[in-house]
Coordinates of C-alpha atoms in Angstrom, one line a residue:
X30 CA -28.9 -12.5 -32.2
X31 CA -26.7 -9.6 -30.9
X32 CA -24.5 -11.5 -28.8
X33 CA -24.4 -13.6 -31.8
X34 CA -23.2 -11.4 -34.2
X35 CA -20.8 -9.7 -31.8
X36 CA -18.9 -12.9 -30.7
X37 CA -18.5 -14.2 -33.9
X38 CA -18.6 -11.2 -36.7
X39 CA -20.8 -12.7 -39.4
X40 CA -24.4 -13.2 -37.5
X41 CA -26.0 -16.1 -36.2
X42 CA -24.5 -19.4 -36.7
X43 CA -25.0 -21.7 -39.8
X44 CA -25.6 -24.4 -37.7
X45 CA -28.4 -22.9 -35.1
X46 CA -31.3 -24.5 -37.4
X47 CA -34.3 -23.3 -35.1
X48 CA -33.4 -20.1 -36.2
X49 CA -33.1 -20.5 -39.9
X50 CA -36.6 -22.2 -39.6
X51 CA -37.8 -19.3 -38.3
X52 CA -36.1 -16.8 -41.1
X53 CA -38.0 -16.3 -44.6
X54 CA -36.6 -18.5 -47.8
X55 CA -34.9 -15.0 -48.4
X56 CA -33.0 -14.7 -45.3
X57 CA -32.4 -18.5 -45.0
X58 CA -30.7 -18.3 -49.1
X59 CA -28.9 -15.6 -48.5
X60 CA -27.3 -17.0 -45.2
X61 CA -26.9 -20.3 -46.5
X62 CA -24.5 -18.3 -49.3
X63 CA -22.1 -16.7 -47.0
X64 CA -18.6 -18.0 -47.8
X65 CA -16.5 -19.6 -45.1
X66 CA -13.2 -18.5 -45.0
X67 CA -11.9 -20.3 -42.2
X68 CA -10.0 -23.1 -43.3
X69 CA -9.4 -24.7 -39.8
X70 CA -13.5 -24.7 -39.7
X71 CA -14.0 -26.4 -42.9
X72 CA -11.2 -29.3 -41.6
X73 CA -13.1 -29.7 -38.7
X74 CA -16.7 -30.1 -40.0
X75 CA -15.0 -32.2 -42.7
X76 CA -13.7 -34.5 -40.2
X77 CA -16.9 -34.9 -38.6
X78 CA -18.6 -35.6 -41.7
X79 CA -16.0 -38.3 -42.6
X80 CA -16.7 -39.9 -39.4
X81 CA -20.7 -39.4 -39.5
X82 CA -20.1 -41.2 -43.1
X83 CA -17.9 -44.2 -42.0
X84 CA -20.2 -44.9 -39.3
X85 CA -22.6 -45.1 -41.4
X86 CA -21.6 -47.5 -43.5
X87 CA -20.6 -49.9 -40.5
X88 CA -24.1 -49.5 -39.1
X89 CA -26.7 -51.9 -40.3
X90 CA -30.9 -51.1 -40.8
X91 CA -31.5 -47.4 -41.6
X92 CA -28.8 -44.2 -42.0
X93 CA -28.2 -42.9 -38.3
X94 CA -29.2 -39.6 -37.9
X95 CA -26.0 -36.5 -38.7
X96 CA -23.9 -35.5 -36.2
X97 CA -23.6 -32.2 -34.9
X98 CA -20.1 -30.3 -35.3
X99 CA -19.2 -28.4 -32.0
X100 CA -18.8 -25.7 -34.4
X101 CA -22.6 -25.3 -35.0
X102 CA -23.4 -24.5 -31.8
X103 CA -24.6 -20.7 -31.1
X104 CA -21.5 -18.7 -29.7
X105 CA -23.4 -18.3 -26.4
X106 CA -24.0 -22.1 -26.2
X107 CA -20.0 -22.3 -26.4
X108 CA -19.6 -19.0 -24.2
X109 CA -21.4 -21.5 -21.6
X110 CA -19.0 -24.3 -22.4
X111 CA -15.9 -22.7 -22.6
X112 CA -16.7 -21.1 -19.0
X113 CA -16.8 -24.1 -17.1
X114 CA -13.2 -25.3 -18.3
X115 CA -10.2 -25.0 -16.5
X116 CA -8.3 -21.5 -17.1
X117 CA -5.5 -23.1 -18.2
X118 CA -6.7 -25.1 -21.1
X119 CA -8.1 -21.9 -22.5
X120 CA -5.3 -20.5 -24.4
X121 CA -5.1 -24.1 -26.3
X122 CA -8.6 -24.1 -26.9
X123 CA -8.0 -20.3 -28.8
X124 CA -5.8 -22.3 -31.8
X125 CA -7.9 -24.5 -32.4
X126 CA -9.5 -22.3 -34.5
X127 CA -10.7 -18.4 -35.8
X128 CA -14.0 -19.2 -34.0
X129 CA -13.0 -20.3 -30.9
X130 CA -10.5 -17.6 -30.6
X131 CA -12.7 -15.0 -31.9
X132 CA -14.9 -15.9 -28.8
X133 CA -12.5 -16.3 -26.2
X134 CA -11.1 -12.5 -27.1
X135 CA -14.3 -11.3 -25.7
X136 CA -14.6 -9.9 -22.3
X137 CA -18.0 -12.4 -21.7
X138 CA -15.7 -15.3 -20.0
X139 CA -13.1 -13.1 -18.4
X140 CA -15.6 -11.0 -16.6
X141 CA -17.2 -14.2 -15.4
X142 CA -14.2 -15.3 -14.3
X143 CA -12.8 -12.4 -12.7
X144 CA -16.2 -11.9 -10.7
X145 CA -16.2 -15.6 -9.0
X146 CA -12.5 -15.4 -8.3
X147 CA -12.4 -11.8 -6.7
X148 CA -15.8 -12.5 -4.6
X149 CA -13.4 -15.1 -2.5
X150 CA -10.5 -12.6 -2.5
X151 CA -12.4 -9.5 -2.6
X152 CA -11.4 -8.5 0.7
X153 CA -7.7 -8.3 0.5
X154 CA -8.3 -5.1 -2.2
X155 CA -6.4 -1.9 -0.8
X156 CA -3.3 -1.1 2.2
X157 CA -2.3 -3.3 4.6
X158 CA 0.2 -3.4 7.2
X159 CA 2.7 -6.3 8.1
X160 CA 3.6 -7.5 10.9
X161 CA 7.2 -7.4 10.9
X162 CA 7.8 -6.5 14.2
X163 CA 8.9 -2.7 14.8
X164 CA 9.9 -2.8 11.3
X165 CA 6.1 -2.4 9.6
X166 CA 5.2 -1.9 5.8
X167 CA 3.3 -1.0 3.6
X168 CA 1.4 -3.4 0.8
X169 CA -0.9 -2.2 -1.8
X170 CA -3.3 -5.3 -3.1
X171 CA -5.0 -4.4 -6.6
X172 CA -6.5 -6.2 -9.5
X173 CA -4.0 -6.0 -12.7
X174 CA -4.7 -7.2 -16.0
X175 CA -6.0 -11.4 -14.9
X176 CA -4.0 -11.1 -11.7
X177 CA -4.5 -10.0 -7.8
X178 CA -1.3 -9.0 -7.0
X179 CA 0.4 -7.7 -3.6
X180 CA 2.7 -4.8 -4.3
X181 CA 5.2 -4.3 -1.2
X182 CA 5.6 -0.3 -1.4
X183 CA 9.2 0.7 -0.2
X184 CA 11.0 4.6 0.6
X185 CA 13.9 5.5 -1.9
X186 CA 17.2 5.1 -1.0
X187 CA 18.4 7.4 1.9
X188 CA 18.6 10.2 1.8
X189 CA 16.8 11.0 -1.1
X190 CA 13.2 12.0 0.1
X191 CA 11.9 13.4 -3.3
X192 CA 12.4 10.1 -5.0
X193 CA 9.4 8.3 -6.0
X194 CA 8.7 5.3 -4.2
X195 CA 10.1 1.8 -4.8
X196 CA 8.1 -1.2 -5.0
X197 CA 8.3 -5.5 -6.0
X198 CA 5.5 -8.1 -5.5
X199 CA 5.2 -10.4 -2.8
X200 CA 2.6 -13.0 -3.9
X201 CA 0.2 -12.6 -7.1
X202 CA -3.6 -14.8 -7.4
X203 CA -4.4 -16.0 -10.8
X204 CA -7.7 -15.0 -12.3
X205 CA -7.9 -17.5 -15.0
X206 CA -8.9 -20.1 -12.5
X207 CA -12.5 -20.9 -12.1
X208 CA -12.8 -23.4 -9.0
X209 CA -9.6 -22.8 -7.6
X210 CA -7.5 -20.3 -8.0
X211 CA -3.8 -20.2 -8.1
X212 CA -1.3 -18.8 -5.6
X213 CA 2.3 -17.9 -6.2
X214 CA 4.6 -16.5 -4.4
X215 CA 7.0 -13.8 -5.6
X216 CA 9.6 -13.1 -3.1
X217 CA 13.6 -14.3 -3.7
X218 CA 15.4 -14.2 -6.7
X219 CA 14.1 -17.4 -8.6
X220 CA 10.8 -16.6 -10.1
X221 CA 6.8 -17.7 -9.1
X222 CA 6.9 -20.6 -6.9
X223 CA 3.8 -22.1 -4.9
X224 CA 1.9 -20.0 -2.3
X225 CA -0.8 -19.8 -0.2
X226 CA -3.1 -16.9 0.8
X227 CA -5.8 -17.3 3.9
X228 CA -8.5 -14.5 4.8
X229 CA -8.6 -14.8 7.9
X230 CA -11.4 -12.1 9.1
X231 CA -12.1 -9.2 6.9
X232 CA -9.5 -6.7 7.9
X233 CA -6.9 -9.6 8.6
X234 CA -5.3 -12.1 5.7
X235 CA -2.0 -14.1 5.6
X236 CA 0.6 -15.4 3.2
X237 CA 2.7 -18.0 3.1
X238 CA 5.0 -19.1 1.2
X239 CA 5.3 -23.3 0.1
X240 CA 8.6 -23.2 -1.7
X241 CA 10.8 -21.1 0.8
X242 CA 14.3 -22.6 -1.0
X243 CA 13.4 -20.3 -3.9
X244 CA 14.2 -17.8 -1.8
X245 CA 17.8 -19.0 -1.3
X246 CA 21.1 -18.2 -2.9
X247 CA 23.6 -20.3 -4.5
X248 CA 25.9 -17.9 -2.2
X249 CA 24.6 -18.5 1.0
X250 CA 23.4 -15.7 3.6
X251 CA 26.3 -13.6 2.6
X252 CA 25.1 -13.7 -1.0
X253 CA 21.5 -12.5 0.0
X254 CA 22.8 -10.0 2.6
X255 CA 24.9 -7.8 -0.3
X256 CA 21.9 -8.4 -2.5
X257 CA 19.2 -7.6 -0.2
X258 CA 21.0 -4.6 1.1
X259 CA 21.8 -3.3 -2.2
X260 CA 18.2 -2.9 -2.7
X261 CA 16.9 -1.8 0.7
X262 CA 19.9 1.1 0.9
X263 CA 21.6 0.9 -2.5
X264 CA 25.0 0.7 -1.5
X265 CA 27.6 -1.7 0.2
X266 CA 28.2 -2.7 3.6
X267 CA 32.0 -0.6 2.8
X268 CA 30.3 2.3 1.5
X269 CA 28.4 2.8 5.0
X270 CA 30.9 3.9 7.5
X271 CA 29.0 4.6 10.7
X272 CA 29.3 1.4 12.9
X273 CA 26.0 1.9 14.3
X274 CA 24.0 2.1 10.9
X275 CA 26.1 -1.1 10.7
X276 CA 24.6 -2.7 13.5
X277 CA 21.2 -1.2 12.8
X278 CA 21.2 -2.8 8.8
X279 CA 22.6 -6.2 9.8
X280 CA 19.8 -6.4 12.4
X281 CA 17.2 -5.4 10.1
X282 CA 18.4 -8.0 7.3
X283 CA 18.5 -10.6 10.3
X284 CA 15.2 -10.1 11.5
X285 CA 12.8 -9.5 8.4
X286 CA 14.5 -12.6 6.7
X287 CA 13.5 -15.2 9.1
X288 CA 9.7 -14.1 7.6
X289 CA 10.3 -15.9 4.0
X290 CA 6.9 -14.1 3.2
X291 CA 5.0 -15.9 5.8
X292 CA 3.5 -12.8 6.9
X293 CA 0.1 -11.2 8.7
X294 CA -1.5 -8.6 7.0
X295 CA -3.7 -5.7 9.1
X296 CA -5.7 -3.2 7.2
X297 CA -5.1 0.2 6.8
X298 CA -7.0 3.1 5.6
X299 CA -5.5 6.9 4.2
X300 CA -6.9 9.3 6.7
X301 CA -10.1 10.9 5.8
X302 CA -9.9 15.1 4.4
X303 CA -11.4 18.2 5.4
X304 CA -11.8 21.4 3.6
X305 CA -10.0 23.2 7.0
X306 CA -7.1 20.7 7.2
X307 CA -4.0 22.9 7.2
X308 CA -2.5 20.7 3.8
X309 CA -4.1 17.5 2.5
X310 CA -3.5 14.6 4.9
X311 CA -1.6 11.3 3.4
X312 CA 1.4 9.1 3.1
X313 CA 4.9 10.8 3.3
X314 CA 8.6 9.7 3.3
X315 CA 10.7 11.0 6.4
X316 CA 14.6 10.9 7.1
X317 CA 14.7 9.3 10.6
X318 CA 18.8 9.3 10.9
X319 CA 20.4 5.8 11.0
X320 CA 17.7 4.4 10.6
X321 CA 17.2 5.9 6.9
X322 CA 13.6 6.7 5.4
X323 CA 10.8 5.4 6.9
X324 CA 7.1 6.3 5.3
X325 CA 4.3 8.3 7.8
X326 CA 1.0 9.2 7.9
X327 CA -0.3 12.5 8.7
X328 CA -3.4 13.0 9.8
X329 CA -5.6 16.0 11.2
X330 CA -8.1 15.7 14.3
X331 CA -9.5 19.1 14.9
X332 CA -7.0 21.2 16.5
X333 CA -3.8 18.1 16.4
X334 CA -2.5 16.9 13.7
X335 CA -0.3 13.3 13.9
X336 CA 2.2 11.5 11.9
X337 CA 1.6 7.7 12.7
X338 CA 4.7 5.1 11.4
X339 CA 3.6 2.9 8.6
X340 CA 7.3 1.4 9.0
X341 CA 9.3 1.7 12.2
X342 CA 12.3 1.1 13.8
X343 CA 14.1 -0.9 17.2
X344 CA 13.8 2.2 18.7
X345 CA 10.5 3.8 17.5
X346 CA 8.5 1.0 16.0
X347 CA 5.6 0.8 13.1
X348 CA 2.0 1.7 14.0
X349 CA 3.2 4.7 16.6
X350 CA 3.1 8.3 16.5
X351 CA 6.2 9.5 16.1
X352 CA 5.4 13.5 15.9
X353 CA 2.3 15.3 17.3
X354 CA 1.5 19.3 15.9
X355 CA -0.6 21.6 18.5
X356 CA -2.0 23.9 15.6
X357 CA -3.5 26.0 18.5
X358 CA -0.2 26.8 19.4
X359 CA 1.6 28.9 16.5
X360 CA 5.9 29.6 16.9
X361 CA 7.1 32.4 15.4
X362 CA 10.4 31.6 14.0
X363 CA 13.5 34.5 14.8
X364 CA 14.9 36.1 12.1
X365 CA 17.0 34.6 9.3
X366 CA 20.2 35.9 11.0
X367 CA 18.8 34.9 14.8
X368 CA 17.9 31.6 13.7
X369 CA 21.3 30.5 13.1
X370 CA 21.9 30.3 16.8
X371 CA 20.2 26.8 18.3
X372 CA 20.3 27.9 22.0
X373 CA 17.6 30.9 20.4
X374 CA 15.4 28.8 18.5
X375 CA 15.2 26.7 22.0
X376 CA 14.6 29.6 24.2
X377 CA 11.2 30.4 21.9
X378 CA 9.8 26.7 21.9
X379 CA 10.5 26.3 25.7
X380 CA 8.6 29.2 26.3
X381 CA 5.8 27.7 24.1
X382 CA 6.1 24.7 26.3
X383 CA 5.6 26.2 29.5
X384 CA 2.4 28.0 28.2
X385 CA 1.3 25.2 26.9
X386 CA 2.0 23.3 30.6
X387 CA 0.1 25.8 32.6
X388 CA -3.0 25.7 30.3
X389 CA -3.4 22.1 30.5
X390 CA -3.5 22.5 34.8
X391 CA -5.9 25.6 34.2
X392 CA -8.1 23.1 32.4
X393 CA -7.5 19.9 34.5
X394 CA -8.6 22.4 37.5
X395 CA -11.4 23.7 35.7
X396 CA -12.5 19.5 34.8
X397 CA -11.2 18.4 38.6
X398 CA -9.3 15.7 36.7
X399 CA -7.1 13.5 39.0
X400 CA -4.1 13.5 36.3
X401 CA -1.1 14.8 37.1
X402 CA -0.4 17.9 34.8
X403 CA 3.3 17.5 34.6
X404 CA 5.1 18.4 31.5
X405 CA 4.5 17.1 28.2
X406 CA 7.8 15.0 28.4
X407 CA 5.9 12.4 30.1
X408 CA 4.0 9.9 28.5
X409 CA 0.5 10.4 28.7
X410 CA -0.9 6.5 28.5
X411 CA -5.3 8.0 28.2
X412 CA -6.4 10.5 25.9
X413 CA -6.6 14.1 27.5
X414 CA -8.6 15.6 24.1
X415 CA -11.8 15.9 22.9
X416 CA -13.3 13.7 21.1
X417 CA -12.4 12.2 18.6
X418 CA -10.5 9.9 21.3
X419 CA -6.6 9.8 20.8
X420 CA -4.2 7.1 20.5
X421 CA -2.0 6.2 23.2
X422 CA 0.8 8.5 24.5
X423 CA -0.7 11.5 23.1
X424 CA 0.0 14.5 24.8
X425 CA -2.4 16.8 26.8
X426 CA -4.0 20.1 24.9
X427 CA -3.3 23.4 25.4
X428 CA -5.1 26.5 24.7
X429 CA -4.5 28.4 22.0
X430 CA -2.3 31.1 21.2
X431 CA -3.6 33.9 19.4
X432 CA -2.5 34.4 15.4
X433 CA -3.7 37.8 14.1
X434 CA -3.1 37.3 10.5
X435 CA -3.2 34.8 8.6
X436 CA 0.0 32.9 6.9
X437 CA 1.1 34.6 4.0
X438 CA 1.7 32.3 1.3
X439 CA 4.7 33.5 -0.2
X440 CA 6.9 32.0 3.1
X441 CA 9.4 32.9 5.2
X442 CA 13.5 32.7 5.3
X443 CA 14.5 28.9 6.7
X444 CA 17.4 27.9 7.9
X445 CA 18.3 24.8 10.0
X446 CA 20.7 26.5 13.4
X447 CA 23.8 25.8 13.9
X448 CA 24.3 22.1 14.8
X449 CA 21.1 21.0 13.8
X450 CA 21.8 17.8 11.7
X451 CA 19.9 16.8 8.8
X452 CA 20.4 13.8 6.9
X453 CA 19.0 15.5 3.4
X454 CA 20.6 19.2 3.4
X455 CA 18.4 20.0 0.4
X456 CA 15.7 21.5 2.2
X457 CA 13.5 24.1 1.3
X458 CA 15.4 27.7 2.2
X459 CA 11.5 29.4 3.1
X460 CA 8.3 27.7 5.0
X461 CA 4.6 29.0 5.3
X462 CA 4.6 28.5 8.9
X463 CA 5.5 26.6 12.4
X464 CA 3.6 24.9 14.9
X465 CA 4.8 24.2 18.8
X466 CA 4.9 19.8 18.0
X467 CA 6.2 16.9 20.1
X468 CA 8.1 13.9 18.8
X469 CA 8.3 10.5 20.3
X470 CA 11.4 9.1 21.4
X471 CA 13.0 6.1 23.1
X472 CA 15.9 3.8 23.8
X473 CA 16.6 0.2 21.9
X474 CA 13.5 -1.8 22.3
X475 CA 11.1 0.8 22.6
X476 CA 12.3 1.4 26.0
X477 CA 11.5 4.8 28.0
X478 CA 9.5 6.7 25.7
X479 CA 9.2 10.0 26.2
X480 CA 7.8 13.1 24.3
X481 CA 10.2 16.0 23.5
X482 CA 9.3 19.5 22.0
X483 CA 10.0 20.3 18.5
X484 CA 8.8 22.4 15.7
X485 CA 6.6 21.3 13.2
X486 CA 7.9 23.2 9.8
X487 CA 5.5 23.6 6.8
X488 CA 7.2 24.1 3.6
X489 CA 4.3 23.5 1.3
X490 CA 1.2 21.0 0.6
X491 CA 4.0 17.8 -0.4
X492 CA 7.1 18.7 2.2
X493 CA 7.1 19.5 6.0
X494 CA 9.6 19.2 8.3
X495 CA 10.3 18.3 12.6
X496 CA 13.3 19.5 14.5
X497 CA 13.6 17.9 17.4
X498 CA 15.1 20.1 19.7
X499 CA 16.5 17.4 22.5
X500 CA 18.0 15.1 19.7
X501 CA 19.2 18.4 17.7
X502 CA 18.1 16.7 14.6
X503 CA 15.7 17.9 11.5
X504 CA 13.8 15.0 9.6
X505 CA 12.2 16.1 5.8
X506 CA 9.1 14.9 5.2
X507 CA 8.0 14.3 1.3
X508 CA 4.4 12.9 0.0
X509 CA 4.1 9.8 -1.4
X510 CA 2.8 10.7 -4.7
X511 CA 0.9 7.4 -5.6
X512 CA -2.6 6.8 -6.1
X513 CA -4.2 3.9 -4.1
X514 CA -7.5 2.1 -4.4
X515 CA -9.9 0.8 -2.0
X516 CA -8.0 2.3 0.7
X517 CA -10.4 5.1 1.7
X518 CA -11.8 4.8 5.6
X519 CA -15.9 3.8 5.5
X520 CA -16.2 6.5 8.4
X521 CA -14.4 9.2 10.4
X522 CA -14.7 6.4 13.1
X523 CA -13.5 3.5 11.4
X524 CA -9.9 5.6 10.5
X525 CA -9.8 6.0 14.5
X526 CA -9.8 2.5 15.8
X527 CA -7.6 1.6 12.9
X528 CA -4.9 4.0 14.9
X529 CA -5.5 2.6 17.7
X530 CA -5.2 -0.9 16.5
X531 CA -1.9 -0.6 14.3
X532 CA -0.5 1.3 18.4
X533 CA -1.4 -1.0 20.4
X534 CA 0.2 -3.9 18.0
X535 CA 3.5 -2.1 19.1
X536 CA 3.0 -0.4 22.3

C-alpha cells in the first residue's frame, strides 16, 4: 500500500481488485469515485475496451472473459516490469503516459540498476595510474549522475602552480543498461564513440578504444599537435623559445599519442595520516624545469618523508621518488642578507651531509652490515631503514640533529640565492622551517641516477619547496585541492607495496 501510494500519488490502483475485495463498501465507493485526470490513461483503457468489445462480437458461444489494461496493474507489478527492459527504451516508455512516468521518476529502478551494473565495475572506483611510460597520470574513476566515468586529472599550465587542476574524460560506462552495459570512449575531438573496459584483477583494469579514427583530425598530425599542445601547455610551439623544451614537448606529443586510450590502469591509494606528520600528506603540483608541472605525492614514514611521481618525465620517470626529507636532520637557514650568496647556503647543507655520512658508518659498524657507507650520492638499490621497508634507491638514515625549540609558526625571511633558478618566482618571501633532503636525478632514459643534497623548504600546510643544490634549481610544490573517493589505503601496509609497485614499474 505504501509503495503504492508513493509511486503513483493517489493510493492503490483501481485496477488491483483483490484489494478492493478486501476494503469495506465504504472504502471500495469512495475509491471507485476518484476522478481520473489523465487523459492519456483514459485513451488507453478506452482502447482496450474497444478491442475487448470487437472481439467479442467476432467470438461465437458465450462473452470472453474482460481484458486487463496494463494500466491496472499495481505500480510494484510494473516496477517489476519496467526493470527488466532495456535502459534505453525507458525514456519512450515515460511518454507514454502520467503513470508510467510518474513511476519511472522514482529512484526504485535506478537503484536497481545502478547496483547490478556497478557490482561488475565496482572495482575501477577511485585513482589509478597509467602506464604511459615515464610519462604516468593520474585518473579519478567515480559514479556521476547514471554514469561511471574516468576523469584524467592534469597540472595547470606552467608555471602556474596555484592553479586548480585541469581535467577531461577518457571513457564513461552507462548505468541505464541492465545486461550489458555500455562503453564509450571519450578521447579526440569528435564526441562518444565505442569502447571497451576489461578488469583485469582487482587493482589492474584496461581501456580500449574501438573507434580510434575519432580521434583523428581533418588536419592531420600537425592539426592535433597545435591542438593537443594548446591544452597540455597553453601556448604555441612559437611562443616556447627554448629548443630543448622543444624537443622535450614534441617527444611527449609523439609518445603518448601512439596510446589512442588503449591504456593499463594500476591502482593507487593517497598516503595514510598521522596526527605527528609534519603537514598533512597528499597530492601536490611541482615545477620540474623543462619539463613543466608534474603532480607528487608526499608521504611521511616515521622520521622520512617522500615525494613519489604520479607523472614523470624521460629523465625522471612516474612511480619514483623524486625528493627524500631527513626530518631528523633540521638546517638552519643563514640570514636574509647571508642567504643571498649560493656558495653559503652550500657550505651549511654540505656540512649536514657529512654528518649525516658519518652517522650512517657509526650505525652500519654498530649492525656489522657489509654495505658500503659511501655518500648519499650513490644509489642505494635495499632499504637501510627501519621498518616500514623503503622503496628502491632510498638513501641511508642518519641520526638526528638536535632542535631545541620548536618552529615558530610565524616563519622566517626566504629568499632563493643568487643564481638559483625558479621557474615560478612567486614564491613565498618566509618558511616555517628546512630539512637536510635528497632529490633524484639522472640523464635521458633514466640513465645514472644519482641522489644529490638539497633542502626541503616548508612554507605552510598547501606549499613546500626543494632546491637542489647540484642542479642550482628551486621546484614549488602546491596541493592539489580536490577531494577524491575510494582512494584511501585499506592498511598502512597496503600504501607500502603500492610504492613499491608503481617503482619498480619504472626502475
Amino acid at each position: 500500500m505504501a509503495v503504492c501510494a508513493r509511486l503513483c500519488g493517489v493510493g492503490p490502483s483501481r485496477g488491483c481488485r483483490r484489494r478492493q475485495q478486501r476494503r469495506g463498501p465504504a472504502e471500495t465507493a469512495a475509491a471507485d469515485s476518484e476522478p481520473d485526470t489523465d487523459p492519456e490513461e483514459e485513451r488507453i483503457e478506452a482502447g482496450s475496451a474497444a478491442l475487448s468489445g470487437a472481439g467479442g462480437d467476432r467470438s461465437a458461444g458465450p462473452s470472453s472473459p474482460p481484458r486487463c489494461s496494463l494500466l491496472e496493474l499495481p505500480p510494484e507489478l510494473l516496477v517489476e516490469i519496467f526493470a527488466s527492459l532495456p535502459g534505453t527504451d525507458l525514456p519512450s516508455l515515460a511518454q507514454v503516459c502520467t503513470k508510467f512516468r510518474r513511476i519511472l521518476h522514482t529512484d526504485t529502478i535506478w537503484r536497481r540498476r545502478c547496483r547490478e551494473v556497478l557490482h561488475r565495475y565496482r572495482h575501477i572506483l577511485g585513482l589509478w595510474q597509467p602506464d604511459i611510460g615515464p610519462y604516468g597520470g593520474l585518473l579519478n574513476v567515480v559514479v556521476d549522475g547514471l554514469f561511471i566515468i574516468g576523469w584524467m586529472y592534469l597540472p595547470p599550465h606552467d608555471p602556474h602552480v596555484d592553479d586548480p587542476m585541469r581535467f577531461k574524460p577518457l571513457f564513461r560506462i552507462h548505468l541505464m543498461e541492465r545486461k550489458s552495459a555500455t562503453v564509450e570512449c571519450m578521447y579526440g575531438h569528435r564526441g562518444p564513440h565505442n569502447g571497451h573496459v576489461q578488469i583485469v584483477k582487482k587493482d589492474e583494469f584496461s581501456t580500449k578504444c574501438n573507434q580510434t579514427d575519432h580521434h583523428r583530425m581533418s588536419g592531420g598530425r600537425q592539426e592535433e599537435f597545435r591542438t593537443w599542445l594548446r591544452e597540455e601547455w597553453g601556448r604555441t610551439l612559437e611562443d616556447i623559445f627554448h629548443e630543448h623544451m622543444q624537443e622535450l614537448i614534441l617527444m611527449k606529443f609523439i609518445y603518448t599519442s601512439q596510446y589512442d586510450n588503449c591504456l593499463t590502469y594500476r591502482r593507487i591509494y593517497l598516503p595514510p595520516s598521522r596526527p605527528d606528520d609534519l603537514i598533512r600528506p597528499g597530492l601536490f603540483k611541482g615545477t620540474y624545469g623543462s619539463h613543466g608541472l608534474e603532480i607528487v605525492m608526499l608521504s611521511f614514514h616515521g622520521k622520512h618523508a617522500r615525494g613519489t611521481k604520479i607523472t614523470g618525465d624521460p629523465n625522471i620517470p612516474a612511480g619514483q621518488q623524486t625528493v627524500e626529507i631527513d626530518l631528523r636532520h633540521r638546517i638552519q637557514l643563514p640570514d636574509a642578507e647571508s642567504l643571498h650568496d649560493f656558495n653559503e647556503l652550500s657550505r651549511v647543507v654540505l656540512e649536514v651531509r657529512e654528518q649525516v655520512r658519518k652517522e650512517q658508518e657509526q650505525e652500519q659498524e654498530q649492525e656489522g652490515g657489509p654495505e658500503d657507507a659511501e655518500g648519499l650520492g650513490q644509489q642505494s638499490p635495499q632499504p637501510h631503514e627501519e621498518p616500514p621497508a623503503e622503496p628502491a634507491q632510498a638513501p641511508g638514515d642518519g641520526g638526528a640533529v638536535a632542535v631545541a625549540e620548536p618552529p615558530a609558526q610565524s616563519g622566517q625571511p626566504f629568499v632563493l640565492p643568487v643564481g638559483v633558478s625558479s621557474r615560478n618566482e612567486d614564491y613565498p618571501r618566509t618558511c616555517r622551517m628546512c630539512f637536510y633532503g635528497t632529490g633524484l636525478i639522472a640523464g635521458h632514459g633514466f640513465t645514472s641516477p644519482e641522489r644529490t643534497p638539497g633542502v626541503f623548504v616548508l612554507f605552510d600546510e598547501d606549499r613546500f619547496g626543494f632546491i637542489w643544490l647540484e642542479l642550482k634549481s628551486f621546484s614549488l610544490y602546491s596541493r592539489v585541492q580536490a577531494a577524491f573517493r575510494n582512494a584511501d589505503a585499506p592498511s598502512p601496509q597496503a600504501f607500502e607495496e603500492m610504492l613499491k609497485n608503481i617503482q619498480s614499474l619504472t626502475s
